[in-house]
Each structure stands twice: as C-alpha cells, then as structure tokens.
Short mmCIF file of C-alpha atoms in Angstrom, two decimals:
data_model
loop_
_atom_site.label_atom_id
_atom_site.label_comp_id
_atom_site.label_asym_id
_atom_site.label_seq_id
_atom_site.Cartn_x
_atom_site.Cartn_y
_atom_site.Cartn_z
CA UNK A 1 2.94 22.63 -15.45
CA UNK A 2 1.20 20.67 -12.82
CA UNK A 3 -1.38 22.15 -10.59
CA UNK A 4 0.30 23.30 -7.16
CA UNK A 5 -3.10 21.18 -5.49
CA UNK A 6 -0.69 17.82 -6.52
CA UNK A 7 2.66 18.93 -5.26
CA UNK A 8 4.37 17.27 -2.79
CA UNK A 9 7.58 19.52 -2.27
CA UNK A 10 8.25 19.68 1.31
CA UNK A 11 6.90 16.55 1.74
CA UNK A 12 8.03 13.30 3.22
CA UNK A 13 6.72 10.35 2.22
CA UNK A 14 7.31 6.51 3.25
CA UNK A 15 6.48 3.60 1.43
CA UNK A 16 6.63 0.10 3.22
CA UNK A 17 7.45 -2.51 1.02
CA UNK A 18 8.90 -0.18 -1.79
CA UNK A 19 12.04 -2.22 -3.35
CA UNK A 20 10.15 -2.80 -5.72
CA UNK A 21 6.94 -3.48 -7.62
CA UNK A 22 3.86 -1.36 -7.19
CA UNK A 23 5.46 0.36 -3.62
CA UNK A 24 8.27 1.38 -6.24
CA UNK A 25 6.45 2.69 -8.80
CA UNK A 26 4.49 4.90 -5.99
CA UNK A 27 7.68 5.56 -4.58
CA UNK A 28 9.20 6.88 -7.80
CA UNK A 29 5.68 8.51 -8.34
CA UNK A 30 5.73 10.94 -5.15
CA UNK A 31 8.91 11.76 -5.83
CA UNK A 32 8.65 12.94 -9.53
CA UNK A 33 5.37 15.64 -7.54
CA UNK A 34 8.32 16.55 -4.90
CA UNK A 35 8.20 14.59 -2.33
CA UNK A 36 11.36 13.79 -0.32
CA UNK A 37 10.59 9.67 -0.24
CA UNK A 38 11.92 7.27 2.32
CA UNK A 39 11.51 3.78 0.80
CA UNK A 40 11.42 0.43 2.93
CA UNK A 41 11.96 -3.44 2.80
CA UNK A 42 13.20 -6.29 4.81
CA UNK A 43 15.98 -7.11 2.39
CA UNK A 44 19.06 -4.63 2.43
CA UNK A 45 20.70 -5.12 -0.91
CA UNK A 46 17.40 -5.10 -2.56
CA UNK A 47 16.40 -2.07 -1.12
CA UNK A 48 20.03 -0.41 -1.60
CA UNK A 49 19.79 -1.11 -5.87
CA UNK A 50 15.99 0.51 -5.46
CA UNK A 51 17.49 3.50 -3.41
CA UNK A 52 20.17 4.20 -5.84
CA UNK A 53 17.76 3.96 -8.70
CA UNK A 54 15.47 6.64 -7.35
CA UNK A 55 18.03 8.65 -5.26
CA UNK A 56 15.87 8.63 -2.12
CA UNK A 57 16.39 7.68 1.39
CA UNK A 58 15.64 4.28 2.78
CA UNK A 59 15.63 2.42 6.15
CA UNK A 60 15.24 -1.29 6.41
CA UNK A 61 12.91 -2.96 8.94
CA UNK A 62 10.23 -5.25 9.14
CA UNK A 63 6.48 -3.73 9.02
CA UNK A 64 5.35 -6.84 11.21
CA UNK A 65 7.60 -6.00 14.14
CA UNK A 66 6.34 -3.01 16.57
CA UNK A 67 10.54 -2.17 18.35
CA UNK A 68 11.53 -2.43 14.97
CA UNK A 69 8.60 -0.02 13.41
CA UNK A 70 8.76 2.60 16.49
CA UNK A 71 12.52 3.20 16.03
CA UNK A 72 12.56 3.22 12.29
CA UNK A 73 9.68 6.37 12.43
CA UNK A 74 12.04 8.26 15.74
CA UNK A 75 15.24 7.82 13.41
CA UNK A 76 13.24 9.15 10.21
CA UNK A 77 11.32 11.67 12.48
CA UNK A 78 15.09 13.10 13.82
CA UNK A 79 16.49 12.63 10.16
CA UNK A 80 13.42 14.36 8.26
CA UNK A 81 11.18 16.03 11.07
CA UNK A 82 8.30 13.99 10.71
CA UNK A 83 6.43 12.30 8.13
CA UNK A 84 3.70 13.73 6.20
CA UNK A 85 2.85 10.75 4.05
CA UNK A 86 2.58 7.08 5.04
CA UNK A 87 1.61 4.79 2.05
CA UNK A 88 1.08 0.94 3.51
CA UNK A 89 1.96 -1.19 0.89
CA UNK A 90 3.87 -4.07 2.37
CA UNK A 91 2.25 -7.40 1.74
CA UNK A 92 2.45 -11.00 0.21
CA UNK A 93 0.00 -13.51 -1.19
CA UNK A 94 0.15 -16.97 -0.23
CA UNK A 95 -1.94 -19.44 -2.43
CA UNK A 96 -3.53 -22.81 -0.65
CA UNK A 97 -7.24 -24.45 -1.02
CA UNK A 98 -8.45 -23.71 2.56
CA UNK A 99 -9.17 -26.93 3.67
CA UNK A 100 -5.08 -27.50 3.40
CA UNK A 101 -4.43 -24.41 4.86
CA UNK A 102 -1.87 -24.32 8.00
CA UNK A 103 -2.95 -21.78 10.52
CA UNK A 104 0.91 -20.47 10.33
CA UNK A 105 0.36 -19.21 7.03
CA UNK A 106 -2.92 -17.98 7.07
CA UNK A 107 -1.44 -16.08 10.60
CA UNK A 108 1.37 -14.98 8.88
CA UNK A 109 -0.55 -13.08 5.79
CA UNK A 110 -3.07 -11.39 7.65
CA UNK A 111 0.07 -10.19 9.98
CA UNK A 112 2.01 -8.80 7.08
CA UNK A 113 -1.19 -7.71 4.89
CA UNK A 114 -3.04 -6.47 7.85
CA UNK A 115 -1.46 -6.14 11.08
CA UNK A 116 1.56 -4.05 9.68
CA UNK A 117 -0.74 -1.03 8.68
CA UNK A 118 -2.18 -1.06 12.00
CA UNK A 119 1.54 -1.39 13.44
CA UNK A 120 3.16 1.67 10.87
CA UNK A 121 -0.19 3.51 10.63
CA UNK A 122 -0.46 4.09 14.05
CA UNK A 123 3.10 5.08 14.94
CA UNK A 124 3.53 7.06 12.55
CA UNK A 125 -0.32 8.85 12.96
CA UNK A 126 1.01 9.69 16.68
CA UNK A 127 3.83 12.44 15.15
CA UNK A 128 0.76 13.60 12.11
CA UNK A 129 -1.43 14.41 14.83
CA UNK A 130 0.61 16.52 17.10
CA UNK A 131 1.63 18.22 13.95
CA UNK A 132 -2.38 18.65 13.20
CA UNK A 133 -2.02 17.05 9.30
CA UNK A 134 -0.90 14.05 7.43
CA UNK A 135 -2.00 11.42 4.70
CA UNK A 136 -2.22 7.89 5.18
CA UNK A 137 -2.82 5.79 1.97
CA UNK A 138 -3.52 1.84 2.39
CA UNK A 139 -2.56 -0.33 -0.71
CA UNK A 140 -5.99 -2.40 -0.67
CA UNK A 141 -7.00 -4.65 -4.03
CA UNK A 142 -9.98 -5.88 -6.12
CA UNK A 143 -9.89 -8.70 -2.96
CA UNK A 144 -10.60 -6.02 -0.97
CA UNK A 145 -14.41 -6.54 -2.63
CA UNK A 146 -14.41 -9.59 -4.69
CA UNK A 147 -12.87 -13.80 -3.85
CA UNK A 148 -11.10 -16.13 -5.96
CA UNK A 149 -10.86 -19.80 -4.69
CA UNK A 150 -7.18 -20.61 -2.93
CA UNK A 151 -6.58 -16.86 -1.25
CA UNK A 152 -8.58 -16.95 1.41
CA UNK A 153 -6.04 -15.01 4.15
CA UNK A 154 -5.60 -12.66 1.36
CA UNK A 155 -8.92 -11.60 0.57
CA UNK A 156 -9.87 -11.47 4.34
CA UNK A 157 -6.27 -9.23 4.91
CA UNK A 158 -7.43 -6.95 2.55
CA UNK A 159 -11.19 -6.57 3.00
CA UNK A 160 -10.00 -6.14 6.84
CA UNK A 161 -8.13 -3.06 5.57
CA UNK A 162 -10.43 -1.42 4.00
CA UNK A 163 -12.31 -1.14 7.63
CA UNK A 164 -8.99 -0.22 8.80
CA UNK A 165 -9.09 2.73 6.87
CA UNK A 166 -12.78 3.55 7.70
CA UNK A 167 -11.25 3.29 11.09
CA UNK A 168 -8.49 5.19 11.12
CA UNK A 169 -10.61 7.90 9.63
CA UNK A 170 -12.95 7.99 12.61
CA UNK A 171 -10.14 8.54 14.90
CA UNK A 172 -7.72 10.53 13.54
CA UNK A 173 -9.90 12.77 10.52
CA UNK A 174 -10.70 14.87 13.24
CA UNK A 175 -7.09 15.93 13.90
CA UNK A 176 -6.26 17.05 10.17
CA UNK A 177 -5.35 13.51 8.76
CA UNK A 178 -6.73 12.45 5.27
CA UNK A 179 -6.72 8.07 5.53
CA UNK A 180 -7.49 6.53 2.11
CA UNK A 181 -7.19 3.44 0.69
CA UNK A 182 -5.92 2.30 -3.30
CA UNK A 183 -7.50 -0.90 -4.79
CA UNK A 184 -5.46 -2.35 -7.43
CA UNK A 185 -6.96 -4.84 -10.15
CA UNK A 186 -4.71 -7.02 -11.88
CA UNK A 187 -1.21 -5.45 -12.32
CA UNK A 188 1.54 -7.38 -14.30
CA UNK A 189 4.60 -6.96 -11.58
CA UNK A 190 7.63 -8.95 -10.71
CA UNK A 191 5.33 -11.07 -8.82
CA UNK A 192 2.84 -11.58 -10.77
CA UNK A 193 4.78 -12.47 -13.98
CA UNK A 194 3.74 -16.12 -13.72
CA UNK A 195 0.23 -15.24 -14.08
CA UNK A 196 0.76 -13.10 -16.99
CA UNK A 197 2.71 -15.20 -18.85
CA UNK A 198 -0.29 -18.16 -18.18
CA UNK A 199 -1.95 -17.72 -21.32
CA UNK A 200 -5.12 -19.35 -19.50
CA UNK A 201 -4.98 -16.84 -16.63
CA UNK A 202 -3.87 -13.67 -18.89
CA UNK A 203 -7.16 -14.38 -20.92
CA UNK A 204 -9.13 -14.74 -18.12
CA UNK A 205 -8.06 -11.01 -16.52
CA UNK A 206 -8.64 -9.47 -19.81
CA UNK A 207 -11.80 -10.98 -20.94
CA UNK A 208 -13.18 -9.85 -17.04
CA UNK A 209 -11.48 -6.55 -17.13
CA UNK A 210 -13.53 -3.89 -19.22
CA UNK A 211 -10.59 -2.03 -20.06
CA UNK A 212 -9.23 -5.29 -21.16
CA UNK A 213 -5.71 -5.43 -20.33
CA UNK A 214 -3.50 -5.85 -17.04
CA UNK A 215 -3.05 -2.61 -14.74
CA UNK A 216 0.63 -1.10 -15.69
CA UNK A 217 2.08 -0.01 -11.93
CA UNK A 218 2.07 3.27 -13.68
CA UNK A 219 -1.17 3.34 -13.51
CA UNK A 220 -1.16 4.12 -10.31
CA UNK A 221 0.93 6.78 -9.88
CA UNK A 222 -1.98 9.51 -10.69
CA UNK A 223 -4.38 7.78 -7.63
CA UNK A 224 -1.68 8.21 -5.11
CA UNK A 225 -0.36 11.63 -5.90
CA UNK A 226 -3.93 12.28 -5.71
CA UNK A 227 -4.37 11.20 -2.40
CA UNK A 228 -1.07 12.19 -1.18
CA UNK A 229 -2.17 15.80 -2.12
CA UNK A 230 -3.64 18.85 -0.74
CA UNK A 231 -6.19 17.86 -4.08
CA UNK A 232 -8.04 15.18 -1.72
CA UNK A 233 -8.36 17.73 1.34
CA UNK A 234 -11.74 16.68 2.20
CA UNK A 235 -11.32 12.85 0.96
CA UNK A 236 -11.22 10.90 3.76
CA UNK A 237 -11.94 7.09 4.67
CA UNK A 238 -12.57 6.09 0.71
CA UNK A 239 -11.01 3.31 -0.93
CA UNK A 240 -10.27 4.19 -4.76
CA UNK A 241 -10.52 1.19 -7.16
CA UNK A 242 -7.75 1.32 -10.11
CA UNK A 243 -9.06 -2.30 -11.57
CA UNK A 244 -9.86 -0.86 -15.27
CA UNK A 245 -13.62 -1.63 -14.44
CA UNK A 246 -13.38 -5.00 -13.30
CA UNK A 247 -15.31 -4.23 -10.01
CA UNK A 248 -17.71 -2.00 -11.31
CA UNK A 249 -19.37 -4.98 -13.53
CA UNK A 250 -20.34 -8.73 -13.65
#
C-alpha cells in the first residue's frame, strides 16, 4: 500500500507537453497516485490517441501563447475547480553550431523552453494562491548544469529555468505553493531514438553515466509523485537531478 504522504486523489494535475514522451510518462505517473490529470499539446490527434490511452482529460493549446494559456486554465478551472498541480514540461531542442545560429531559432527555443513556464506558471499560480496551496514542478535537464557544443539556446533555456524556479519560490512559497524543478539525464524517448540507436553517442552516455545506462521515462515517475505530494511539504525552490550520477562526477 502506498504511503497516504504520495497520494494525489483529489488532485488535479496538468502536464504541458504530455502526448507523449517524458510529459506522458509523468502524466500516466500522477495518475496511477490519484490524480485527476489534464494532459496538453499543440497537436489534436496526437493528444486525442494519448488521452484515450490514459483515460484523462486534455485541452489543446499552445504553452507559448498567453490568450491561448489564460483561457485554457478558466475552462479547466470551471471544468475541475482549480488546479493543484502544474508540471512544465513543454519544450524542444534545436541543434546548430552557434556561429550558424539564426536568431529565429535560438528566439524560438528559449520561448517554448523558457518563456512558456513563466506564461502557464504564472496563470495558473494566480488560482493556487487564492486557494493558499499548490505544486509547481519545472521539467529542467543535466543542461540545466552542464554544455555540450551545438545546443546553446537549450542549455541557456534550461539553466534560465532553474532560476525560474528559485524565483517562483520567492514569490509565491510564502502563499502555500511548493515550486520544484526535475533534471533529467539522458532518457531514451521518441525523440531521442536517433541518439540511442548512434552506437558512437549511446557509448558515450553510458561510459559518462555512473549508473551506466540511458534514463527509462519511468524513471521518473517516483521524483514527480514526490514532488507533486504532500511528501515534499517543506521542499521548495530545489531542482532534483534524475541523471543516474552523471552530474554528480567528472
């Protein structure tokens, strides 16, 4: 039986960018504690197949756009009375040697990796603090600490989101909100199945990973729950690495 600290009935949780991948596997993991989960994504029949898979509720809109942001959270807010759990997940990568970098692109990762949890976070922090609680959880990543050469808008994104969080925590811990961040190493996803199935590259996150293997997006599940939770009461402004040790060495 699990502990009653890590459930989630009651609950309602939504994911950005949850149609599949690691916001999926979250998804599906807050739900399996209790929690009623809204998943979201910018492509309807993809997010329709991921809503029938997990039974849950879904609204389509794009995490970059603030009109479309503020009325997705009213129409969930009058369809589930508020929502206790925001995970920010919604992101891309773009790969490009800086020097060859448009501005476009870099503009339009830091806007999706970035921006968007500013944009969600704080609408949906405005209906967690009248209420007096709520959990935010931003989906960071080892580039939150670390660089590789070619993902420059990336790694800036996401070390700009772990202050973010640190942020967030200063202004809204004081009105009963727990903001956390997850860091994810190397996961083998949909979108990263290229890079796993580079023999070069695959060696390369193994040999540099202590636990020496690729994350599984089930690894994950545990971390969130966690900070989803009444379990992480007094965890605030943190960012949780889940990179199997490749962080914590050189």
């Amino acid at each position: 039986m699990s502990h009653k600290l890590f459930d989630l009935t009651g609950r309602v949780a939504l994911v950005t960018g949850s149609s599949r991948g690691i916001g999926h596997a979250i998804a599906a993991g807050l739900a399996a504690a209790g929690a009623t989960v809204v998943l979201n994504g910018r492509d309807p029949q993809r997010l329709e197949s991921a809503r029938a898979t997990l039974g849950a509720d879904a609204v389509a809109f794009d995490v970059t756009d603030e009109e479309q942001v503020t009325g997705a959270v009213e129409e969930l807010t009058t369809r589930h009375g508020g929502i206790d759990i925001l995970v920010n997940n919604a992101g891309f990568q773009h790969r490009q040697p800086m020097l060859d970098l448009a501005l476009a692109d870099w503009e339009a990762v830091l806007r999706t990796d970035l921006t968007s949890a500013f944009v969600v976070g704080r609408a949906v922090a405005r209906g967690m603090i009248d209420r007096g609680r709520g959990k935010i959880i931003n989906i960071c990543s080892v580039q939150t600490d670390l660089a590789r050469p070619s993902i420059a808008p990336y790694t800036a994104a996401k070390g700009g989101l772990r202050n973010l969080t640190r942020a967030m925590t200063a202004e809204w811990a004081g009105h009963g909100l727990q903001v956390n961040g997850i860091a994810p190493g190397y996961f083998d996803t949909e979108l990263t199945s290229a890079l796993v199935a580079d023999p070069e590259f695959s060696a390369w996150v193994t040999g540099r990973t202590p636990a020496g293997r690729w994350g599984a997006v089930a690894d994950l599940v545990g971390p969130a729950v966690f900070l989803a939770s009444d379990a992480s009461a007094f965890v605030n402004g943190q960012v949780l690495f889940v990179d199997g040790g490749m962080t914590a060495v050189v």
